[in-house]
Amino acid sequence: MANPLYDRLFGIHAGKDTPFLHLPDGEVITHAAFLDMAARLANTLVGYELEPGDRVAVQIEKSPEALALYAACAQAGLVFLPLNTAYTVNELTYFIENSGASLVVCDDANQTALAPLAKMQEARLETLNADGSGSLMRRALGMLPAFEPARRTEDDLAAFLYTSGTTGRSKGAMLSQANLLSNAETLVQVWRFTAEDVLLHALPIFHTHGLFVATNVVLASGGSMIFLPKFDLNDVLRLMPQATSMMGVPTFYTRLLGDDRFTGDLAQHMRLFISGSAPLLAETHERFETRTGHRILERYGMTETNMNTSNPYDGERRAGTVGFPLPDVEMKVTDPDSGETLPQGEIGMIEVRGPNVFQGYWQMPEKTAAELREDGFFITGDLGRVDEDGYVHIVGRGKDLIISGGFNIYPKELEMLLDDQPGVLESAVIGVPHPDFGETPVGLLVAEPGATPDLDAIMARAQAELARFKHPRKLIVLDELPRNTMGKVQKNALRARFADLFT
Ligand code: MLC
Ligand code: AMP
């Protein structure tokens, strides 16, 4: 094959007048129309003199055109680099510099702010707005709707997704065509997706879940998606009767359960509800079954590996577990210090190996070596155990990470900012339970001797520099931070002390 990713996800739909995207206003975009749009965009990208392997960084709202840009990058052999729309210019600077992107695509509204950065990086800057307007599509509309896919192999890179690190510095996870294809094709089988499926798609398309799990699975199966710009409860309730399946983060399910309009009748015809990206409380699983009769299928994955485990389609979907390793994924639980495999049932570090595991962190050989073993096992940073029936339980995190509504927040990044503020001696950021987002960050500060930190000013600083979802929900001044004998801050003690702040 000339270009496996394009051929197996997109090319297979050439010329088909079958629905691919159902938009909330009722408009339907067929596979053929979508591929026309992608080919026009691929011609546009090549017209900018981009070469296979070049990075295309995009920070744009979810739209059919944004998805077509992903397809166009696959077709032209470019590395697609989607970025959270919540990132500030400050945060974007690092991603654009670090990736060496040749093209940056943003909203018209951000063009002025990003222009100096793009210029400094010698990157081209084009725009694509939520309504499909902007310089990129303007040019694409004048292009031919046909494009010969660039020759690529399964080992070539398809995408970079940036993931934060415990040191506070983001790392570009390099995903090959094989990483994406193997996972998509496995998931189609294990979750029984077919051309009859209509997936209710309310996730963002800048992360693994919405792009590589939801979209790639639908593409590989030939089904269609109800493509919502975001999770809007009214739209989801209105359109669920036309869907067969839904994928979401736990917040989607708690929000549905919080609304009386979400009844068993509304969900009765649905084939499958899938949850992931953050722990689904066993209580949510049970309430969902009581309300609808459906057992949510929970699975476990991450940016570096796509999906690793899944509860079974046919067998028991066990609440509070993430099911079994996928058919082509090997998993072991190891001693975090020695790396030795632990006996079944013991809690340790989850490690995974398979065609889904990424190619390493872009230009960070030491970080890659620290997490990806030479024998191919990836050290996930998640702590878990396998029960007597083989179900994997995630019991905690070896990495200092907060997951809010499915978005990752690395405390270190917030702590570095808080430590820098006037009157602050030191800080610790912890995740505490939150009824809507699962967890939310709280900043604990210790004042310099004799100083009184201005909490409003510090919050304003955090708001100016960090994406909205990372903002500490509360700042609290403490006399001191609890430390163990080694001098390490005891975050567990702090999490226990502040566990009830929002519940
Ligand atoms: C939005 N806000 C958030 C937030 N999302 N704050 C904290 N955590 C979040 N996740 C902000 C908004 O900007 C807004 O700010 C305020 O919180 C309330 O907004 P909202 O309208 O209630 O939020 P909403 O826009 O509805 O978004 C919530 C959400 C969304 C849960 C629908 O965050 C979402 O779609 N999350 C999915 C994340 C995801 O796809 N993760 C997959 C990662 S891949 P203001 O200023 O108005 O107060 C991965 C691998 C794997 O992890 O295994 O899948
Ligand atoms: P990300 O880096 O955004 O891909 O986030 C991946 C992390 O999300 C994993 O390492 C886990 O900590 C967490 N995660 C994903 N799915 C689940 C799940 N079903 N249950 C618990 N944690 C999960």
Coordinates of C-alpha atoms and ligand atoms in Angstrom, one line a residue:
M1 CA 0.0 0.0 0.0
A2 CA 1.1 3.5 -0.8
N3 CA 0.0 5.1 2.5
P4 CA -1.5 2.7 5.0
L5 CA -3.0 5.3 7.3
Y6 CA -4.8 7.1 4.5
D7 CA -5.7 4.0 2.6
R8 CA -7.1 2.0 5.5
L9 CA -9.0 4.8 7.3
F10 CA -10.0 7.2 4.5
G11 CA -9.2 5.8 1.0
I12 CA -11.6 2.9 1.6
H13 CA -14.5 5.3 1.5
A14 CA -13.6 6.9 -1.8
G15 CA -16.7 7.6 -3.9
K16 CA -19.2 6.5 -1.2
D17 CA -22.3 8.6 -0.8
T18 CA -22.8 7.2 2.6
P19 CA -23.2 9.5 5.6
F20 CA -20.0 10.3 7.6
L21 CA -20.8 13.4 9.7
H22 CA -24.3 14.4 10.9
L23 CA -24.1 18.0 12.1
P24 CA -26.4 19.3 14.9
D25 CA -28.4 21.4 12.4
G26 CA -29.3 18.3 10.4
E27 CA -26.7 18.8 7.6
V28 CA -25.1 15.5 6.5
I29 CA -21.6 15.3 5.0
T30 CA -21.0 12.1 3.1
H31 CA -17.8 10.1 3.0
A32 CA -17.2 11.3 -0.6
A33 CA -17.8 15.0 0.3
F34 CA -15.4 14.7 3.3
L35 CA -12.7 13.1 1.1
D36 CA -13.1 15.9 -1.4
M37 CA -12.5 18.5 1.3
A38 CA -9.5 16.5 2.6
A39 CA -8.0 16.3 -0.9
R40 CA -8.4 20.1 -1.5
L41 CA -6.7 20.7 1.8
A42 CA -3.9 18.2 1.0
N43 CA -3.3 20.1 -2.3
T44 CA -3.2 23.3 -0.3
L45 CA -0.7 22.0 2.2
V46 CA 1.6 20.7 -0.6
G47 CA 1.2 24.1 -2.2
Y48 CA 2.8 25.6 0.9
E49 CA 5.8 23.4 0.1
L50 CA 5.4 21.2 3.1
E51 CA 7.2 17.8 2.8
P52 CA 6.3 14.5 4.2
G53 CA 7.4 14.3 7.9
D54 CA 6.9 18.1 8.5
R55 CA 4.8 19.0 11.5
V56 CA 1.5 20.8 11.2
A57 CA 0.5 22.4 14.5
V58 CA -3.2 23.2 14.8
Q59 CA -5.2 25.0 17.5
I60 CA -8.6 25.2 16.0
E61 CA -12.2 24.6 17.1
K62 CA -13.9 21.3 16.3
S63 CA -15.5 21.3 12.9
P64 CA -15.8 19.1 9.8
E65 CA -13.0 21.1 8.2
A66 CA -10.7 20.6 11.2
L67 CA -11.3 16.8 10.9
A68 CA -10.6 17.1 7.1
L69 CA -7.3 18.7 7.9
Y70 CA -6.3 15.6 9.9
A71 CA -7.2 13.5 6.8
A72 CA -5.3 15.9 4.6
C73 CA -2.2 15.5 6.7
A74 CA -2.5 11.7 6.5
Q75 CA -2.9 12.0 2.8
A76 CA 0.1 14.3 2.3
G77 CA 2.3 12.4 4.8
L78 CA 2.5 15.3 7.3
V79 CA 2.6 14.9 11.0
F80 CA -0.6 16.2 12.6
L81 CA -0.1 18.0 15.9
P82 CA -3.4 19.0 17.4
L83 CA -3.4 21.4 20.4
N84 CA -6.0 22.0 23.2
T85 CA -8.0 25.1 22.2
A86 CA -7.7 26.2 25.9
Y87 CA -4.0 26.7 25.7
T88 CA -2.8 30.3 26.1
V89 CA -0.2 31.9 23.7
N90 CA 2.3 31.4 26.5
E91 CA 1.7 27.6 26.5
L92 CA 1.6 27.4 22.7
T93 CA 5.0 29.0 22.4
Y94 CA 6.7 25.9 23.8
F95 CA 4.8 23.4 21.6
I96 CA 5.5 25.3 18.4
E97 CA 9.1 25.9 19.2
N98 CA 9.7 22.3 20.4
S99 CA 8.0 20.6 17.5
G100 CA 9.7 22.8 14.9
A101 CA 6.3 23.0 13.1
S102 CA 6.4 24.2 9.5
L103 CA 2.8 25.3 9.5
V104 CA 0.6 26.6 12.3
V105 CA -3.1 26.8 11.9
C106 CA -5.2 28.8 14.3
D107 CA -8.5 30.8 14.6
D108 CA -8.6 34.3 13.0
A109 CA -8.9 35.6 16.5
N110 CA -5.5 34.3 17.6
Q111 CA -3.6 35.2 14.4
T112 CA -2.2 38.5 15.6
A113 CA -1.0 37.0 18.9
L114 CA 0.7 34.1 17.2
A115 CA 2.2 35.9 14.2
P116 CA 5.5 36.9 15.9
L117 CA 6.0 33.4 17.2
A118 CA 5.4 31.8 13.8
K119 CA 7.7 34.4 12.3
M120 CA 10.4 33.6 14.8
Q121 CA 10.1 29.9 14.1
E122 CA 9.9 30.5 10.3
A123 CA 6.6 28.7 10.3
R124 CA 3.8 29.6 8.0
L125 CA 0.6 30.8 9.8
E126 CA -2.9 30.1 8.3
T127 CA -6.3 30.3 9.8
L128 CA -9.3 28.0 10.0
N129 CA -12.4 29.0 12.1
A130 CA -15.2 27.0 13.7
D131 CA -17.5 27.9 10.7
G132 CA -15.0 26.6 8.2
S133 CA -13.9 30.1 7.1
G134 CA -10.3 31.4 7.2
S135 CA -7.3 31.6 4.9
L136 CA -6.7 27.8 4.7
M137 CA -10.2 26.9 3.4
R138 CA -10.3 30.0 1.2
R139 CA -7.3 28.6 -0.7
A140 CA -8.5 25.0 -0.5
L141 CA -11.8 25.8 -2.2
G142 CA -9.8 26.7 -5.3
M143 CA -7.9 23.4 -5.3
L144 CA -8.8 20.1 -7.1
P145 CA -10.7 17.6 -5.0
A146 CA -8.2 14.8 -5.8
F147 CA -4.8 14.1 -4.4
E148 CA -2.4 11.2 -4.9
P149 CA -1.5 10.1 -1.3
A150 CA 2.2 10.6 -0.4
R151 CA 4.0 7.2 -0.2
R152 CA 4.4 6.3 3.5
T153 CA 5.0 3.1 5.5
E154 CA 3.4 2.0 8.7
D155 CA 6.6 3.0 10.5
D156 CA 6.3 6.6 9.5
L157 CA 5.1 9.2 12.0
A158 CA 1.4 10.2 11.8
A159 CA 1.0 12.5 14.8
F160 CA 2.5 14.2 17.7
L161 CA 0.5 14.7 20.9
Y162 CA 2.0 16.7 23.7
T163 CA 1.7 15.3 27.1
S164 CA 2.9 17.1 30.2
G165 CA 5.5 15.6 32.5
T166 CA 6.1 15.4 36.2
T167 CA 8.9 17.9 35.7
G168 CA 6.4 20.3 34.3
R169 CA 7.9 20.2 30.8
S170 CA 5.7 18.8 28.0
K171 CA 6.9 16.0 25.8
G172 CA 5.8 15.3 22.2
A173 CA 4.7 11.7 22.0
M174 CA 5.5 10.4 18.5
L175 CA 2.8 8.1 17.1
S176 CA 3.4 6.1 14.0
Q177 CA 0.8 5.0 11.4
A178 CA 1.0 1.5 12.8
N179 CA 0.3 2.8 16.4
L180 CA -2.9 4.4 15.2
L181 CA -4.0 1.7 12.8
S182 CA -3.4 -1.3 15.0
N183 CA -5.4 0.2 17.8
A184 CA -8.3 1.4 15.7
E185 CA -8.7 -1.9 14.0
T186 CA -8.5 -3.8 17.3
L187 CA -11.1 -1.6 18.8
V188 CA -13.5 -2.0 15.9
Q189 CA -13.4 -5.8 16.6
V190 CA -13.6 -5.8 20.4
W191 CA -16.4 -3.1 20.5
R192 CA -18.2 -4.6 17.4
F193 CA -18.3 -1.3 15.4
T194 CA -19.9 -1.7 12.0
A195 CA -21.1 0.6 9.1
E196 CA -24.5 0.7 10.8
D197 CA -23.1 2.5 13.8
V198 CA -23.8 6.2 14.5
L199 CA -21.5 7.4 17.2
L200 CA -22.5 10.4 19.3
H201 CA -19.3 12.4 19.2
A202 CA -19.1 15.2 21.8
L203 CA -15.4 15.0 22.7
P204 CA -12.8 17.4 21.6
I205 CA -10.7 16.2 18.6
F206 CA -7.3 17.4 19.9
H207 CA -6.7 14.3 22.2
T208 CA -6.4 10.6 21.9
H209 CA -10.0 9.9 23.0
G210 CA -11.9 12.1 20.5
L211 CA -9.5 11.7 17.6
F212 CA -7.8 8.3 17.6
V213 CA -10.3 6.3 19.6
A214 CA -13.7 7.8 18.5
T215 CA -12.9 9.1 15.0
N216 CA -10.5 6.4 13.9
V217 CA -12.8 3.6 15.1
V218 CA -15.7 5.1 13.1
L219 CA -13.5 5.6 10.0
A220 CA -12.2 2.0 10.2
S221 CA -15.7 0.6 10.6
G222 CA -17.4 2.7 7.9
G223 CA -20.0 4.1 10.4
S224 CA -20.9 7.7 10.9
M225 CA -20.8 10.3 13.7
I226 CA -23.2 12.9 15.1
F227 CA -20.5 15.5 15.3
L228 CA -21.1 18.0 18.1
P229 CA -18.8 21.0 18.6
K230 CA -18.6 20.1 22.3
F231 CA -20.5 18.3 25.0
D232 CA -23.7 20.3 25.3
L233 CA -26.2 18.4 27.5
N234 CA -29.2 19.7 25.5
D235 CA -27.8 18.6 22.2
V236 CA -26.7 15.3 23.5
L237 CA -30.2 14.5 24.9
R238 CA -31.8 15.8 21.7
L239 CA -29.7 13.7 19.4
M240 CA -29.2 10.6 21.4
P241 CA -32.3 9.0 19.8
Q242 CA -30.4 9.1 16.4
A243 CA -27.3 7.4 17.8
T244 CA -26.3 3.8 18.4
S245 CA -23.2 4.5 20.6
M246 CA -21.4 7.1 22.6
M247 CA -17.9 7.6 24.0
G248 CA -17.2 10.0 26.8
V249 CA -15.2 10.9 29.8
P250 CA -16.9 10.2 33.2
T251 CA -18.1 13.8 33.5
F252 CA -20.4 13.1 30.4
Y253 CA -22.0 10.3 32.4
T254 CA -22.4 12.2 35.7
R255 CA -23.9 15.2 33.8
L256 CA -26.4 12.9 32.0
L257 CA -27.4 11.3 35.3
G258 CA -27.8 14.7 36.8
D259 CA -30.6 15.5 34.3
D260 CA -34.1 14.0 34.7
R261 CA -34.6 14.2 30.9
F262 CA -32.1 11.4 30.6
T263 CA -34.3 8.4 31.0
G264 CA -34.2 4.7 30.3
D265 CA -36.5 5.2 27.4
L266 CA -34.1 7.7 25.8
A267 CA -31.1 5.3 26.1
Q268 CA -33.0 2.1 25.4
H269 CA -32.1 1.7 21.7
M270 CA -28.4 2.5 22.3
R271 CA -26.0 -0.3 21.6
L272 CA -23.0 0.8 23.7
F273 CA -21.8 3.5 26.1
I274 CA -18.0 3.7 26.6
S275 CA -16.1 5.6 29.2
G276 CA -12.4 6.4 29.6
S277 CA -9.6 9.0 30.2
A278 CA -10.3 9.2 33.9
P279 CA -11.7 6.8 36.5
L280 CA -15.4 6.1 36.4
L281 CA -16.7 5.8 39.9
A282 CA -18.3 2.4 40.6
E283 CA -21.2 4.4 41.9
T284 CA -21.7 6.2 38.6
H285 CA -21.5 2.8 36.8
E286 CA -24.2 1.4 39.1
R287 CA -26.5 4.5 38.9
F288 CA -26.2 4.4 35.1
E289 CA -27.3 0.8 35.0
T290 CA -30.2 1.4 37.4
R291 CA -31.4 4.4 35.3
T292 CA -30.9 2.9 31.8
G293 CA -30.3 -0.9 32.1
H294 CA -27.0 -0.3 30.3
R295 CA -23.6 -1.2 31.8
I296 CA -21.0 1.4 30.7
L297 CA -18.0 -0.3 29.1
E298 CA -14.9 1.2 30.8
R299 CA -11.5 1.1 29.1
Y300 CA -8.0 2.4 29.9
G301 CA -5.5 4.2 27.7
M302 CA -3.2 7.1 27.4
T303 CA -1.5 9.5 24.9
E304 CA 1.6 7.4 24.5
T305 CA -0.2 4.1 24.0
N306 CA -3.7 4.7 22.7
M307 CA -5.9 2.0 24.3
N308 CA -4.5 -0.7 26.5
T309 CA -7.3 -2.5 28.2
S310 CA -11.1 -2.8 27.9
N311 CA -14.0 -4.4 29.7
P312 CA -15.5 -7.1 27.5
Y313 CA -18.3 -6.5 25.0
D314 CA -20.1 -9.7 25.9
G315 CA -18.8 -10.8 29.3
E316 CA -19.3 -8.9 32.6
R317 CA -18.4 -5.2 32.5
R318 CA -17.1 -4.9 36.0
A319 CA -17.6 -1.6 37.7
G320 CA -14.4 0.0 39.1
T321 CA -12.2 -2.0 36.7
V322 CA -10.8 -1.3 33.2
G323 CA -11.2 -4.9 32.0
F324 CA -8.6 -7.0 30.2
P325 CA -5.5 -6.2 28.1
L326 CA -6.6 -5.8 24.4
P327 CA -5.8 -8.8 22.3
D328 CA -2.5 -7.5 20.9
V329 CA -1.4 -5.7 24.1
E330 CA 0.8 -7.4 26.7
M331 CA 0.6 -6.1 30.2
K332 CA 2.5 -6.7 33.4
V333 CA 2.5 -5.3 36.9
T334 CA 6.0 -4.6 38.2
D335 CA 7.7 -3.4 41.3
P336 CA 8.2 0.3 40.7
D337 CA 11.7 0.2 42.1
S338 CA 13.2 -3.0 40.7
G339 CA 11.1 -3.4 37.6
E340 CA 10.6 -7.1 38.5
T341 CA 7.2 -8.6 37.7
L342 CA 5.0 -9.0 40.7
P343 CA 2.8 -12.0 41.6
Q344 CA -0.8 -11.8 40.4
G345 CA -3.0 -9.7 42.6
E346 CA -0.2 -7.4 44.0
I347 CA -0.3 -3.7 43.4
G348 CA 2.5 -2.3 41.3
M349 CA 3.4 -0.3 38.2
I350 CA 1.4 -1.1 35.0
E351 CA 3.7 -1.7 32.0
V352 CA 2.4 -2.3 28.5
R353 CA 3.9 -3.5 25.2
G354 CA 2.3 -3.8 21.8
P355 CA 1.8 -2.3 18.4
N356 CA 0.0 0.6 20.1
V357 CA 3.0 1.8 22.0
F358 CA 4.5 5.1 20.7
Q359 CA 7.9 5.7 19.2
G360 CA 9.3 7.9 22.0
Y361 CA 9.3 11.5 22.9
W362 CA 10.4 14.0 20.2
Q363 CA 14.0 14.9 20.7
M364 CA 14.1 13.7 24.3
P365 CA 16.1 10.5 24.3
E366 CA 16.7 10.5 28.1
K367 CA 13.0 10.9 28.9
T368 CA 12.2 8.2 26.3
A369 CA 14.7 5.8 27.8
A370 CA 13.3 6.5 31.3
E371 CA 9.8 5.4 30.4
L372 CA 10.2 3.1 27.4
R373 CA 12.2 0.0 28.1
E374 CA 14.5 -1.5 25.5
D375 CA 12.4 -4.6 25.3
G376 CA 9.4 -2.4 24.3
F377 CA 7.5 -2.2 27.6
F378 CA 6.2 1.3 28.4
I379 CA 6.1 2.3 32.1
T380 CA 2.7 3.9 32.3
G381 CA 3.0 5.7 35.7
D382 CA -0.3 4.1 36.7
L383 CA -0.5 1.8 39.7
G384 CA -2.7 -1.2 39.4
R385 CA -3.4 -4.8 40.1
V386 CA -5.0 -7.7 38.2
D387 CA -7.7 -9.6 40.2
E388 CA -8.3 -13.3 40.3
D389 CA -10.5 -13.1 37.2
G390 CA -8.0 -11.2 35.2
Y391 CA -9.7 -7.7 35.4
V392 CA -7.3 -4.8 35.7
H393 CA -7.9 -2.4 38.5
I394 CA -6.2 1.0 38.4
V395 CA -5.6 1.8 42.1
G396 CA -3.6 5.0 41.9
R397 CA -1.0 6.9 40.1
G398 CA 2.8 6.7 40.5
K399 CA 3.0 10.0 38.6
D400 CA 1.9 13.3 40.2
L401 CA -1.1 14.0 37.9
I402 CA -4.5 15.5 38.3
I403 CA -7.3 14.6 35.8
S404 CA -10.1 17.2 35.6
G405 CA -13.0 16.4 33.3
G406 CA -10.6 14.2 31.3
F407 CA -7.9 16.9 30.9
N408 CA -4.5 16.2 32.5
I409 CA -3.0 18.8 34.8
Y410 CA 0.6 18.3 36.1
P411 CA 0.9 19.9 39.6
K412 CA 4.6 20.7 38.9
E413 CA 3.6 23.2 36.2
L414 CA 1.3 25.1 38.6
E415 CA 3.8 24.8 41.5
M416 CA 6.5 26.4 39.4
L417 CA 4.2 29.3 38.7
L418 CA 3.0 29.7 42.3
D419 CA 6.5 29.4 43.8
D420 CA 7.5 32.4 41.6
Q421 CA 4.8 34.7 43.0
P422 CA 5.7 37.5 45.5
G423 CA 5.5 36.5 49.2
V424 CA 5.3 32.8 48.4
L425 CA 8.0 30.6 49.9
E426 CA 6.8 27.3 48.5
S427 CA 3.7 25.6 47.2
A428 CA 2.1 22.2 46.7
V429 CA -0.7 21.6 44.2
I430 CA -3.1 18.6 44.9
G431 CA -6.1 17.2 43.2
V432 CA -9.2 17.0 45.4
P433 CA -12.5 15.3 44.5
H434 CA -15.0 17.4 42.5
P435 CA -18.5 16.4 41.7
D436 CA -18.5 17.5 38.1
F437 CA -14.8 17.2 37.0
G438 CA -13.8 14.2 39.1
E439 CA -10.8 16.0 40.5
T440 CA -9.8 19.7 40.6
P441 CA -6.6 21.4 41.5
V442 CA -6.1 23.3 44.8
G443 CA -2.9 25.3 45.5
L444 CA -1.5 25.2 49.0
L445 CA 1.0 28.0 49.7
V446 CA 3.5 28.7 52.4
A447 CA 4.2 32.4 52.9
E448 CA 7.8 33.8 53.1
P449 CA 8.5 34.9 56.7
G450 CA 6.6 38.1 57.5
A451 CA 4.8 38.2 54.1
T452 CA 1.1 38.0 53.2
P453 CA 0.7 36.7 49.7
D454 CA -2.0 38.5 47.7
L455 CA -4.2 35.5 46.7
D456 CA -6.3 37.5 44.2
A457 CA -3.2 38.7 42.4
I458 CA -1.7 35.2 42.3
M459 CA -4.9 33.7 40.9
A460 CA -5.0 36.5 38.3
R461 CA -1.4 35.5 37.3
A462 CA -2.3 31.8 37.0
Q463 CA -5.3 32.8 34.9
A464 CA -3.2 34.9 32.5
E465 CA -0.6 32.2 31.9
L466 CA -2.4 28.9 32.0
A467 CA -5.3 27.2 30.2
R468 CA -8.6 27.6 31.9
F469 CA -9.0 24.0 32.9
K470 CA -5.6 24.2 34.8
H471 CA -6.6 27.2 37.0
P472 CA -6.4 26.3 40.7
R473 CA -10.0 26.2 42.0
K474 CA -8.8 27.5 45.4
L475 CA -5.6 28.9 47.0
I476 CA -5.0 28.2 50.6
V477 CA -2.2 29.5 52.8
L478 CA -0.7 27.0 55.3
D479 CA 1.9 27.4 58.0
E480 CA 4.0 24.7 56.5
L481 CA 3.8 21.7 54.2
P482 CA 3.8 18.2 55.8
R483 CA 7.1 16.4 54.9
N484 CA 8.4 12.9 55.4
T485 CA 11.8 12.2 56.8
M486 CA 13.3 12.5 53.4
G487 CA 11.9 16.0 53.1
K488 CA 9.4 15.1 50.4
V489 CA 6.0 16.8 50.6
Q490 CA 3.4 14.3 51.8
K491 CA 0.7 15.0 49.2
N492 CA -1.4 12.1 50.4
A493 CA -1.8 13.7 53.8
L494 CA -2.8 17.0 52.1
R495 CA -5.3 15.2 49.8
A496 CA -6.9 13.5 52.9
R497 CA -7.0 16.8 54.8
F498 CA -8.7 18.7 51.9
A499 CA -10.8 15.9 50.5
D500 CA -14.1 17.5 51.3
L501 CA -13.5 21.0 50.0
F502 CA -16.0 20.5 47.1
T503 CA -18.1 17.5 48.0
Ligands
MLC1 C1 -13.8 23.1 30.6 N1 -13.5 23.8 31.8 C2 -12.9 22.9 32.6 C3 -12.8 21.7 31.9 N2 -13.4 21.9 30.7 N3 -12.4 23.1 33.8 C4 -11.8 22.1 34.4 N4 -11.7 20.8 33.8 C5 -12.2 20.6 32.5 N5 -12.1 19.4 31.9 C6 -13.8 25.2 32.1 C7 -14.5 25.9 31.0 O1 -13.5 26.6 30.3 C8 -15.4 26.9 31.8 O2 -14.7 28.0 32.2 C9 -15.7 26.1 33.0 O3 -14.6 25.2 33.2 C10 -17.0 25.4 33.0 O4 -17.3 25.1 31.7 P1 -18.3 24.0 31.4 O5 -19.2 24.6 30.3 O6 -18.9 23.4 32.5 O7 -17.3 23.0 30.7 P2 -17.5 22.3 29.4 O8 -17.1 23.2 28.3 O9 -18.8 21.7 29.4 O10 -16.4 21.2 29.4 C11 -16.4 20.1 30.3 C12 -16.1 18.8 29.5 C13 -14.8 19.0 28.7 C14 -16.0 17.7 30.5 C15 -17.3 18.5 28.6 O11 -13.8 19.4 29.5 C16 -14.5 17.8 27.9 O12 -15.0 17.6 26.8 N6 -13.6 17.0 28.4 C17 -13.1 15.9 27.6 C18 -11.6 15.8 27.7 C19 -11.0 14.7 26.9 O13 -11.3 14.5 25.7 N7 -10.0 14.0 27.4 C20 -9.4 12.9 26.7 C21 -7.9 12.9 26.9 S1 -7.2 11.5 26.0 P3 -15.5 29.3 32.6 O14 -14.5 30.4 32.4 O15 -16.7 29.4 31.8 O16 -15.8 29.1 34.0 C22 -6.8 10.4 27.3 C23 -6.4 9.0 26.9 C24 -7.6 8.2 27.1 O17 -6.9 10.8 28.4 O18 -7.5 7.2 27.9 O19 -8.7 8.5 26.6
AMP2 P1 -3.3 11.2 28.9 O1 -1.9 11.5 29.2 O2 -4.2 12.4 28.7 O3 -3.5 10.3 27.8 O4 -3.9 10.5 30.2 C1 -3.7 9.2 30.4 C2 -4.0 8.8 31.8 O5 -5.4 8.9 32.1 C3 -3.6 7.4 32.2 O6 -2.2 7.3 32.4 C4 -4.5 7.2 33.4 O7 -3.9 7.7 34.6 C5 -5.7 7.9 33.1 N1 -6.8 7.1 32.6 C6 -7.2 6.8 31.3 N2 -8.3 6.0 31.3 C7 -8.5 5.7 32.6 C8 -9.5 4.9 33.3 N3 -10.5 4.2 32.6 N4 -9.4 4.8 34.6 C9 -8.5 5.4 35.3 N5 -7.6 6.2 34.8 C10 -7.6 6.4 33.4

